[in-house]
Short mmCIF file of C-alpha atoms and ligand atoms in Angstrom, two decimals:
data_model
loop_
_atom_site.label_atom_id
_atom_site.label_comp_id
_atom_site.label_asym_id
_atom_site.label_seq_id
_atom_site.Cartn_x
_atom_site.Cartn_y
_atom_site.Cartn_z
CA UNK A 1 13.22 -22.11 27.83
CA UNK A 2 10.59 -20.42 25.67
CA UNK A 3 9.23 -22.29 22.69
CA UNK A 4 9.48 -19.89 19.79
CA UNK A 5 7.16 -19.21 16.90
CA UNK A 6 8.86 -21.48 14.40
CA UNK A 7 6.78 -20.11 11.57
CA UNK A 8 9.44 -17.39 11.47
CA UNK A 9 11.79 -20.04 10.09
CA UNK A 10 9.62 -20.08 6.98
CA UNK A 11 10.16 -16.39 6.22
CA UNK A 12 12.77 -15.10 3.80
CA UNK A 13 15.86 -14.04 5.71
CA UNK A 14 15.08 -10.33 5.54
CA UNK A 15 12.22 -8.02 4.64
CA UNK A 16 12.44 -6.88 0.99
CA UNK A 17 13.13 -3.20 1.61
CA UNK A 18 15.68 -3.96 4.35
CA UNK A 19 17.53 -6.21 1.89
CA UNK A 20 17.58 -3.44 -0.73
CA UNK A 21 18.85 -0.91 1.81
CA UNK A 22 21.52 -3.40 2.90
CA UNK A 23 22.72 -4.09 -0.67
CA UNK A 24 22.75 -0.37 -1.46
CA UNK A 25 24.81 0.46 1.65
CA UNK A 26 27.28 -2.31 0.82
CA UNK A 27 27.70 -0.83 -2.68
CA UNK A 28 28.25 2.69 -1.28
CA UNK A 29 30.84 1.40 1.16
CA UNK A 30 32.77 -0.27 -1.66
CA UNK A 31 32.29 2.59 -4.15
CA UNK A 32 32.11 5.83 -2.13
CA UNK A 33 32.60 8.02 -5.21
CA UNK A 34 29.83 6.45 -7.28
CA UNK A 35 27.74 6.01 -4.15
CA UNK A 36 27.26 9.77 -4.03
CA UNK A 37 25.46 9.65 -7.39
CA UNK A 38 22.87 7.10 -6.29
CA UNK A 39 19.25 7.87 -7.16
CA UNK A 40 16.72 5.96 -5.07
CA UNK A 41 13.55 4.93 -6.84
CA UNK A 42 13.15 1.77 -4.76
CA UNK A 43 10.96 1.96 -1.66
CA UNK A 44 7.84 4.05 -2.22
CA UNK A 45 8.87 6.82 0.14
CA UNK A 46 7.68 10.34 -0.61
CA UNK A 47 9.92 13.38 -1.07
CA UNK A 48 7.47 16.34 -1.14
CA UNK A 49 6.96 18.18 2.17
CA UNK A 50 3.62 18.29 3.99
CA UNK A 51 1.10 20.89 2.79
CA UNK A 52 0.59 24.24 4.57
CA UNK A 53 -2.88 23.33 5.81
CA UNK A 54 -1.60 20.14 7.44
CA UNK A 55 1.40 21.89 8.95
CA UNK A 56 -0.80 24.58 10.51
CA UNK A 57 -3.08 21.92 12.00
CA UNK A 58 -0.10 19.98 13.36
CA UNK A 59 1.16 23.17 15.01
CA UNK A 60 -2.28 23.74 16.50
CA UNK A 61 -2.15 20.21 17.90
CA UNK A 62 1.23 20.88 19.49
CA UNK A 63 0.02 24.18 20.96
CA UNK A 64 -2.99 22.43 22.50
CA UNK A 65 -0.54 20.29 24.48
CA UNK A 66 0.98 23.40 26.11
CA UNK A 67 -2.01 24.35 28.23
CA UNK A 68 -3.87 22.38 30.90
CA UNK A 69 -7.21 23.50 29.38
CA UNK A 70 -6.53 21.99 25.97
CA UNK A 71 -4.01 19.28 26.83
CA UNK A 72 -4.86 15.75 25.62
CA UNK A 73 -3.89 12.50 27.27
CA UNK A 74 -4.99 9.10 26.07
CA UNK A 75 -7.45 9.45 23.21
CA UNK A 76 -10.09 7.01 22.02
CA UNK A 77 -8.44 3.83 20.70
CA UNK A 78 -10.56 4.08 17.55
CA UNK A 79 -9.50 7.69 16.84
CA UNK A 80 -11.05 11.08 17.62
CA UNK A 81 -14.59 11.60 16.43
CA UNK A 82 -13.69 14.69 14.38
CA UNK A 83 -11.03 12.74 12.44
CA UNK A 84 -13.34 9.79 11.82
CA UNK A 85 -16.08 12.18 10.68
CA UNK A 86 -13.64 13.86 8.29
CA UNK A 87 -12.78 10.47 6.75
CA UNK A 88 -16.48 9.53 6.42
CA UNK A 89 -17.07 12.90 4.71
CA UNK A 90 -14.19 12.20 2.31
CA UNK A 91 -15.82 8.91 1.33
CA UNK A 92 -19.12 10.72 0.87
CA UNK A 93 -17.43 13.27 -1.40
CA UNK A 94 -16.51 10.30 -3.61
CA UNK A 95 -20.12 9.06 -3.49
CA UNK A 96 -19.42 6.28 -0.97
CA UNK A 97 -21.29 5.62 2.26
CA UNK A 98 -19.10 4.74 5.24
CA UNK A 99 -20.20 5.22 8.83
CA UNK A 100 -17.79 6.96 11.21
CA UNK A 101 -17.99 4.08 13.70
CA UNK A 102 -16.87 1.66 10.97
CA UNK A 103 -13.58 3.61 10.82
CA UNK A 104 -10.57 2.81 13.01
CA UNK A 105 -7.58 5.13 12.97
CA UNK A 106 -4.08 3.74 13.22
CA UNK A 107 -0.44 4.51 12.49
CA UNK A 108 -0.62 3.12 8.96
CA UNK A 109 -2.00 0.48 6.63
CA UNK A 110 1.08 -1.72 6.98
CA UNK A 111 0.37 -2.44 10.66
CA UNK A 112 -3.34 -2.96 10.11
CA UNK A 113 -2.98 -5.29 7.12
CA UNK A 114 -0.61 -7.32 9.27
CA UNK A 115 -2.58 -7.19 12.52
CA UNK A 116 -5.88 -8.20 10.90
CA UNK A 117 -4.60 -11.81 10.67
CA UNK A 118 -5.36 -12.06 14.42
CA UNK A 119 -9.10 -12.02 13.74
CA UNK A 120 -9.01 -15.22 11.73
CA UNK A 121 -8.62 -18.78 12.93
CA UNK A 122 -6.60 -21.62 11.44
CA UNK A 123 -7.48 -23.59 8.31
CA UNK A 124 -8.75 -20.79 6.08
CA UNK A 125 -8.18 -20.83 2.35
CA UNK A 126 -6.32 -17.58 1.84
CA UNK A 127 -5.92 -16.13 -1.65
CA UNK A 128 -3.05 -13.71 -2.16
CA UNK A 129 -2.06 -12.35 -5.56
CA UNK A 130 1.46 -12.92 -6.86
CA UNK A 131 3.13 -10.43 -7.26
CA UNK A 132 2.05 -8.64 -4.08
CA UNK A 133 3.04 -6.23 -1.28
CA UNK A 134 5.12 -8.63 0.86
CA UNK A 135 3.41 -7.72 4.14
CA UNK A 136 0.31 -9.81 3.33
CA UNK A 137 2.44 -12.88 2.65
CA UNK A 138 4.89 -12.49 5.54
CA UNK A 139 2.21 -11.84 8.16
CA UNK A 140 0.30 -14.95 7.11
CA UNK A 141 3.50 -17.01 7.20
CA UNK A 142 4.15 -15.65 10.71
CA UNK A 143 0.89 -17.20 11.90
CA UNK A 144 1.50 -20.46 10.07
CA UNK A 145 -1.26 -19.93 7.52
CA UNK A 146 -1.21 -21.71 4.20
CA UNK A 147 -1.42 -19.34 1.24
CA UNK A 148 -2.92 -20.04 -2.17
CA UNK A 149 -1.43 -17.73 -4.76
CA UNK A 150 -3.45 -15.99 -7.44
CA UNK A 151 -1.38 -15.57 -10.54
CA UNK A 152 -0.99 -11.98 -11.75
CA UNK A 153 0.86 -11.88 -15.05
CA UNK A 154 1.26 -9.93 -18.27
CA UNK A 155 -1.59 -11.95 -19.86
CA UNK A 156 -4.14 -10.80 -17.28
CA UNK A 157 -2.53 -7.33 -17.01
CA UNK A 158 -1.54 -8.25 -13.44
CA UNK A 159 -5.21 -8.17 -12.44
CA UNK A 160 -6.07 -11.75 -11.43
CA UNK A 161 -9.77 -12.61 -11.33
CA UNK A 162 -11.59 -15.23 -9.23
CA UNK A 163 -11.70 -18.86 -10.22
CA UNK A 164 -15.38 -19.65 -9.67
CA UNK A 165 -14.61 -23.35 -9.34
CA UNK A 166 -12.41 -22.82 -6.30
CA UNK A 167 -13.50 -21.85 -2.80
CA UNK A 168 -11.77 -19.14 -0.75
CA UNK A 169 -12.29 -17.74 2.77
CA UNK A 170 -9.99 -14.71 2.76
CA UNK A 171 -8.92 -12.70 -0.30
CA UNK A 172 -6.29 -9.96 -0.39
CA UNK A 173 -6.65 -7.31 -3.12
CA UNK A 174 -4.78 -4.04 -3.66
CA UNK A 175 -5.91 -1.52 -6.25
CA UNK A 176 -4.23 0.60 -7.58
CA UNK A 177 -1.79 -2.19 -7.12
CA UNK A 178 1.49 -2.27 -5.33
CA UNK A 179 3.81 -3.30 -7.02
CA UNK A 180 2.36 -3.40 -10.56
CA UNK A 181 0.42 -0.13 -10.72
CA UNK A 182 -2.51 -2.01 -12.30
CA UNK A 183 -6.00 -0.88 -11.33
CA UNK A 184 -9.20 -2.95 -11.20
CA UNK A 185 -12.25 -1.65 -13.06
CA UNK A 186 -15.66 -1.41 -11.39
CA UNK A 187 -16.84 -4.54 -13.24
CA UNK A 188 -13.80 -6.53 -12.15
CA UNK A 189 -14.25 -5.56 -8.49
CA UNK A 190 -17.95 -6.38 -8.75
CA UNK A 191 -16.97 -9.86 -9.86
CA UNK A 192 -14.68 -10.20 -6.84
CA UNK A 193 -17.42 -8.97 -4.47
CA UNK A 194 -19.97 -11.35 -6.00
CA UNK A 195 -17.48 -14.20 -5.66
CA UNK A 196 -16.77 -13.29 -2.01
CA UNK A 197 -20.51 -13.14 -1.21
CA UNK A 198 -21.13 -16.49 -2.91
CA UNK A 199 -18.27 -18.06 -0.91
CA UNK A 200 -19.04 -16.23 2.37
CA UNK A 201 -15.49 -14.96 2.09
CA UNK A 202 -13.97 -11.70 3.24
CA UNK A 203 -11.99 -9.36 0.97
CA UNK A 204 -9.13 -7.49 2.62
CA UNK A 205 -8.82 -4.51 0.31
CA UNK A 206 -5.80 -2.20 0.36
CA UNK A 207 -6.63 1.18 -1.15
CA UNK A 208 -3.48 3.02 -0.05
CA UNK A 209 -2.97 4.43 -3.55
CA UNK A 210 -6.57 5.53 -4.23
CA UNK A 211 -5.63 9.22 -4.44
CA UNK A 212 -3.59 8.48 -7.58
CA UNK A 213 -6.67 7.48 -9.56
CA UNK A 214 -7.52 10.18 -12.05
CA UNK A 215 -9.82 8.12 -14.29
CA UNK A 216 -13.33 8.83 -12.89
CA UNK A 217 -14.53 5.42 -14.10
CA UNK A 218 -12.16 3.54 -11.80
CA UNK A 219 -13.33 2.71 -8.26
CA UNK A 220 -11.33 4.33 -5.46
CA UNK A 221 -12.72 2.10 -2.76
CA UNK A 222 -14.12 -1.41 -2.50
CA UNK A 223 -17.19 0.23 -0.93
CA UNK A 224 -17.97 1.82 -4.28
CA UNK A 225 -19.04 -1.73 -5.24
CA UNK A 226 -22.51 -3.10 -4.54
CA UNK A 227 -22.54 -5.69 -1.76
CA UNK A 228 -19.04 -4.87 -0.49
CA UNK A 229 -20.24 -3.81 2.97
CA UNK A 230 -21.19 -7.44 3.55
CA UNK A 231 -17.83 -8.89 2.56
CA UNK A 232 -14.98 -6.37 2.68
CA UNK A 233 -12.59 -4.61 5.01
CA UNK A 234 -10.68 -1.66 3.57
CA UNK A 235 -7.24 -0.38 4.60
CA UNK A 236 -6.07 3.08 3.66
CA UNK A 237 -3.24 5.37 4.60
CA UNK A 238 -2.12 8.97 4.31
CA UNK A 239 1.46 7.92 3.55
CA UNK A 240 1.15 8.36 -0.19
CA UNK A 241 -1.98 10.56 -0.26
CA UNK A 242 -0.59 13.30 1.97
CA UNK A 243 3.10 12.54 2.44
CA UNK A 244 2.68 10.95 5.89
CA UNK A 245 5.30 8.18 5.52
CA UNK A 246 7.19 9.72 8.44
CA UNK A 247 4.24 11.31 10.21
CA UNK A 248 2.25 8.03 10.30
CA UNK A 249 -1.51 7.77 9.88
CA UNK A 250 -3.76 5.07 8.48
CA UNK A 251 -7.37 3.98 8.75
CA UNK A 252 -9.25 0.74 8.43
CA UNK A 253 -12.94 0.45 7.61
CA UNK A 254 -14.70 -2.58 9.09
CA UNK A 255 -18.45 -2.40 8.29
CA UNK A 256 -20.79 -3.56 11.04
CA UNK A 257 -22.59 -5.76 8.48
CA UNK A 258 -19.55 -8.08 8.45
CA UNK A 259 -20.63 -10.97 10.63
CA UNK A 260 -19.72 -14.62 10.32
CA UNK A 261 -20.89 -17.57 12.39
CA UNK A 262 -18.55 -19.18 14.93
CA UNK A 263 -18.19 -22.98 14.84
CA UNK A 264 -20.99 -23.09 17.46
CA UNK A 265 -23.20 -20.93 15.25
CA UNK A 266 -22.81 -17.68 17.23
CA UNK A 267 -22.68 -14.58 15.02
CA UNK A 268 -19.31 -12.87 15.36
CA UNK A 269 -18.84 -9.29 14.21
CA UNK A 270 -15.50 -8.34 12.66
CA UNK A 271 -16.14 -4.71 13.65
CA UNK A 272 -16.59 -5.71 17.31
CA UNK A 273 -13.56 -8.02 17.18
CA UNK A 274 -11.32 -5.37 15.63
CA UNK A 275 -12.54 -2.86 18.19
CA UNK A 276 -11.74 -5.33 20.97
CA UNK A 277 -8.31 -5.99 19.48
CA UNK A 278 -7.48 -2.30 19.14
CA UNK A 279 -8.71 -1.44 22.65
CA UNK A 280 -6.50 -4.17 24.10
CA UNK A 281 -3.37 -3.67 22.05
CA UNK A 282 -3.38 -0.06 20.81
CA UNK A 283 -3.66 3.28 22.57
CA UNK A 284 -4.55 5.32 19.54
CA UNK A 285 -2.73 7.54 17.08
CA UNK A 286 -1.31 10.73 18.59
CA UNK A 287 -3.69 13.66 18.94
CA UNK A 288 -1.24 15.93 17.11
CA UNK A 289 -1.08 13.63 14.09
CA UNK A 290 -4.87 13.22 14.05
CA UNK A 291 -5.22 17.03 14.00
CA UNK A 292 -2.97 17.13 10.93
CA UNK A 293 -4.76 14.20 9.31
CA UNK A 294 -8.22 15.66 9.84
CA UNK A 295 -7.49 18.62 7.56
CA UNK A 296 -6.08 16.42 4.80
CA UNK A 297 -9.76 15.72 4.07
CA UNK A 298 -10.73 19.42 3.93
CA UNK A 299 -11.04 21.26 0.60
CA UNK A 300 -7.67 23.01 1.11
CA UNK A 301 -6.05 19.79 2.27
CA UNK A 302 -7.28 17.82 -0.72
CA UNK A 303 -6.12 20.56 -3.10
CA UNK A 304 -2.63 20.66 -1.58
CA UNK A 305 -2.32 16.86 -1.61
CA UNK A 306 -3.41 16.77 -5.23
CA UNK A 307 -0.63 19.25 -6.12
CA UNK A 308 1.96 16.83 -4.74
CA UNK A 309 0.25 13.87 -6.38
CA UNK A 310 0.37 15.68 -9.74
CA UNK A 311 4.09 16.26 -9.17
CA UNK A 312 4.61 12.51 -8.69
CA UNK A 313 2.41 11.72 -11.66
CA UNK A 314 4.62 13.94 -13.82
CA UNK A 315 7.56 11.83 -12.65
CA UNK A 316 5.62 8.68 -13.54
CA UNK A 317 5.09 10.06 -17.03
CA UNK A 318 8.81 10.81 -17.41
CA UNK A 319 9.54 7.17 -16.54
CA UNK A 320 6.75 5.80 -18.74
CA UNK A 321 7.80 7.93 -21.73
CA UNK A 322 11.40 6.78 -21.38
CA UNK A 323 10.44 3.11 -21.23
CA UNK A 324 8.17 3.56 -24.25
CA UNK A 325 11.00 5.21 -26.17
CA UNK A 326 13.33 2.36 -25.25
CA UNK A 327 10.77 -0.28 -26.25
CA UNK A 328 10.66 -1.74 -22.71
CA UNK A 329 7.27 -3.25 -21.85
CA UNK A 330 5.72 -1.84 -18.67
CA UNK A 331 2.50 -1.69 -16.62
CA UNK A 332 1.10 1.00 -14.32
CA UNK A 333 2.28 4.58 -14.03
CA UNK A 334 -1.05 6.19 -14.97
CA UNK A 335 -3.42 5.82 -12.00
CA UNK A 336 -0.55 4.82 -9.79
CA UNK A 337 2.89 5.99 -8.62
CA UNK A 338 4.47 2.65 -9.57
CA UNK A 339 5.90 1.55 -12.91
CA UNK A 340 6.42 -2.17 -13.34
CA UNK A 341 8.64 -3.04 -16.27
CA UNK A 342 9.97 -6.18 -17.84
CA UNK A 343 13.71 -6.53 -17.17
CA UNK A 344 15.57 -5.80 -20.41
CA UNK A 345 17.79 -8.37 -22.15
CA UNK A 346 16.19 -11.33 -20.36
CA UNK A 347 17.73 -10.40 -17.01
CA UNK A 348 16.16 -11.71 -13.83
CA UNK A 349 15.13 -9.01 -11.40
CA UNK A 350 17.99 -9.23 -8.86
CA UNK A 351 20.52 -9.25 -11.73
CA UNK A 352 18.74 -6.17 -13.07
CA UNK A 353 18.96 -4.59 -9.59
CA UNK A 354 22.74 -5.12 -9.44
CA UNK A 355 23.17 -4.03 -13.07
CA UNK A 356 21.31 -0.74 -12.58
CA UNK A 357 23.10 -0.06 -9.29
CA UNK A 358 26.56 -0.78 -10.67
CA UNK A 359 26.17 0.75 -14.13
CA UNK A 360 24.03 3.83 -13.54
CA UNK A 361 23.59 4.04 -9.74
CA UNK A 362 19.82 3.81 -9.87
CA UNK A 363 18.13 1.84 -7.08
CA UNK A 364 14.79 0.20 -7.82
CA UNK A 365 12.91 -2.80 -6.46
CA UNK A 366 13.41 -6.24 -7.96
CA UNK A 367 10.12 -7.87 -8.84
CA UNK A 368 11.18 -11.18 -7.25
CA UNK A 369 10.75 -9.48 -3.88
CA UNK A 370 7.01 -9.32 -4.58
CA UNK A 371 6.65 -12.96 -5.57
CA UNK A 372 7.58 -15.64 -8.06
CA UNK A 373 5.69 -13.90 -10.90
CA UNK A 374 7.85 -10.83 -10.42
CA UNK A 375 11.12 -12.56 -11.09
CA UNK A 376 11.57 -10.95 -14.52
CA UNK A 377 10.04 -7.58 -13.61
CA UNK A 378 11.30 -4.49 -11.86
CA UNK A 379 9.50 -1.68 -10.00
CA UNK A 380 10.36 2.02 -10.10
CA UNK A 381 8.56 4.60 -8.00
CA UNK A 382 7.54 8.08 -9.05
CA UNK A 383 8.10 9.39 -5.50
CA UNK A 384 11.58 10.78 -6.15
CA UNK A 385 12.27 14.40 -6.99
CA UNK A 386 11.56 15.52 -10.55
CA UNK A 387 15.25 16.32 -11.11
CA UNK A 388 16.40 12.88 -9.91
CA UNK A 389 13.74 11.13 -11.97
CA UNK A 390 14.82 12.97 -15.12
CA UNK A 391 18.50 12.19 -14.42
CA UNK A 392 17.72 8.52 -13.74
CA UNK A 393 15.87 8.28 -17.04
CA UNK A 394 18.72 9.96 -18.94
CA UNK A 395 20.99 7.29 -17.49
CA UNK A 396 18.50 4.61 -18.59
CA UNK A 397 18.56 5.97 -22.16
CA UNK A 398 22.33 5.94 -22.16
CA UNK A 399 22.45 2.37 -20.82
CA UNK A 400 19.77 0.74 -22.93
CA UNK A 401 20.08 2.53 -26.29
C1 LIG B 501 6.56 0.17 -1.01
O1 LIG B 501 7.58 0.69 -1.47
O2 LIG B 501 6.09 -0.88 -1.47
C2 LIG B 501 5.89 0.84 0.11
O3 LIG B 501 6.43 2.08 0.35
C3 LIG B 501 6.03 0.06 1.31
C4 LIG B 501 5.02 0.45 2.34
O4 LIG B 501 4.10 1.23 2.07
O5 LIG B 501 5.15 -0.07 3.43
#
């Protein structure tokens, strides 16, 4: 009989977005008529199609597979050189130095933020903000790690800062933040980097929403911060930048400077460990997808992605303007596709979920799914269509006026 990983007993029964999908389907089954009017602003899944430049490159990738001369079998586990170079050039365009061999291509930031736990041993002090993207919490629970929560709340604008009197080994940060839409300033991230260096800690930085930053003062990468190459790993994804939620492409930057001593005093490199992990457990992202991803970072690709991002940002403004008009307090929605609002009338977030579903057939994400501090907040995404976003907000006005 196998002995099972009993840490799984400590997880919530289902993953947040599976629970939302389940509750929504149950509602539709009971109310087929109203079910047809449902507007989904829950999971952050995109609705705009891929850009022309990406589509052409994907087609080229497919065509290459049709001839023995250009056919590709297994690729490098780390990703093709051309794709890694394109990502390094994209960083450079934003004034940030990243070496191509620090970059590892994957199928998305969700897998990498989860898989990175394998590089760390037991007994670390792990700081995770609350509220937070549930993957960081669940994957640490799966390995039996103890988590120390960093309180994000309305008082600190959902941007928790380090407590210099407390030690940490591993720190998770996400900016622009999922779920709150809050975005750390350069000075705030510098404080986190300085804290990590002083504690010999590592920052696991999720920058999946960097392309939504329009304020040039705000850092789009942890590597825009002095000293970060000695203490940070960055995860990014094309899901939200380029509409790749279904196509799948992510990348993780592990600087070679990131070394920590083993218990016997041997220097261990996180870059070498991640490389070893990927070579053993991953056979690379498909050539076709990497062809499409490579051109996301070209001038045409960036322009096309920005057109879609502007579309979503218009939706975010529609939501933000409605909440302002209704006097509902909210965060985010400016340098982010997420709007995080305080549940009206003192509702808790799951009550608010049921209320919105039953009364106006709008599906969002209850803040409680992101942590204890989210229990009176609710997240809407700007990734729906413009028409649906406008209709959802008309229904909000009707309900809350
Ligand atoms: C979200 O809605 O929080 C995201 O879409 C989930 C994800 O990126 O995995």
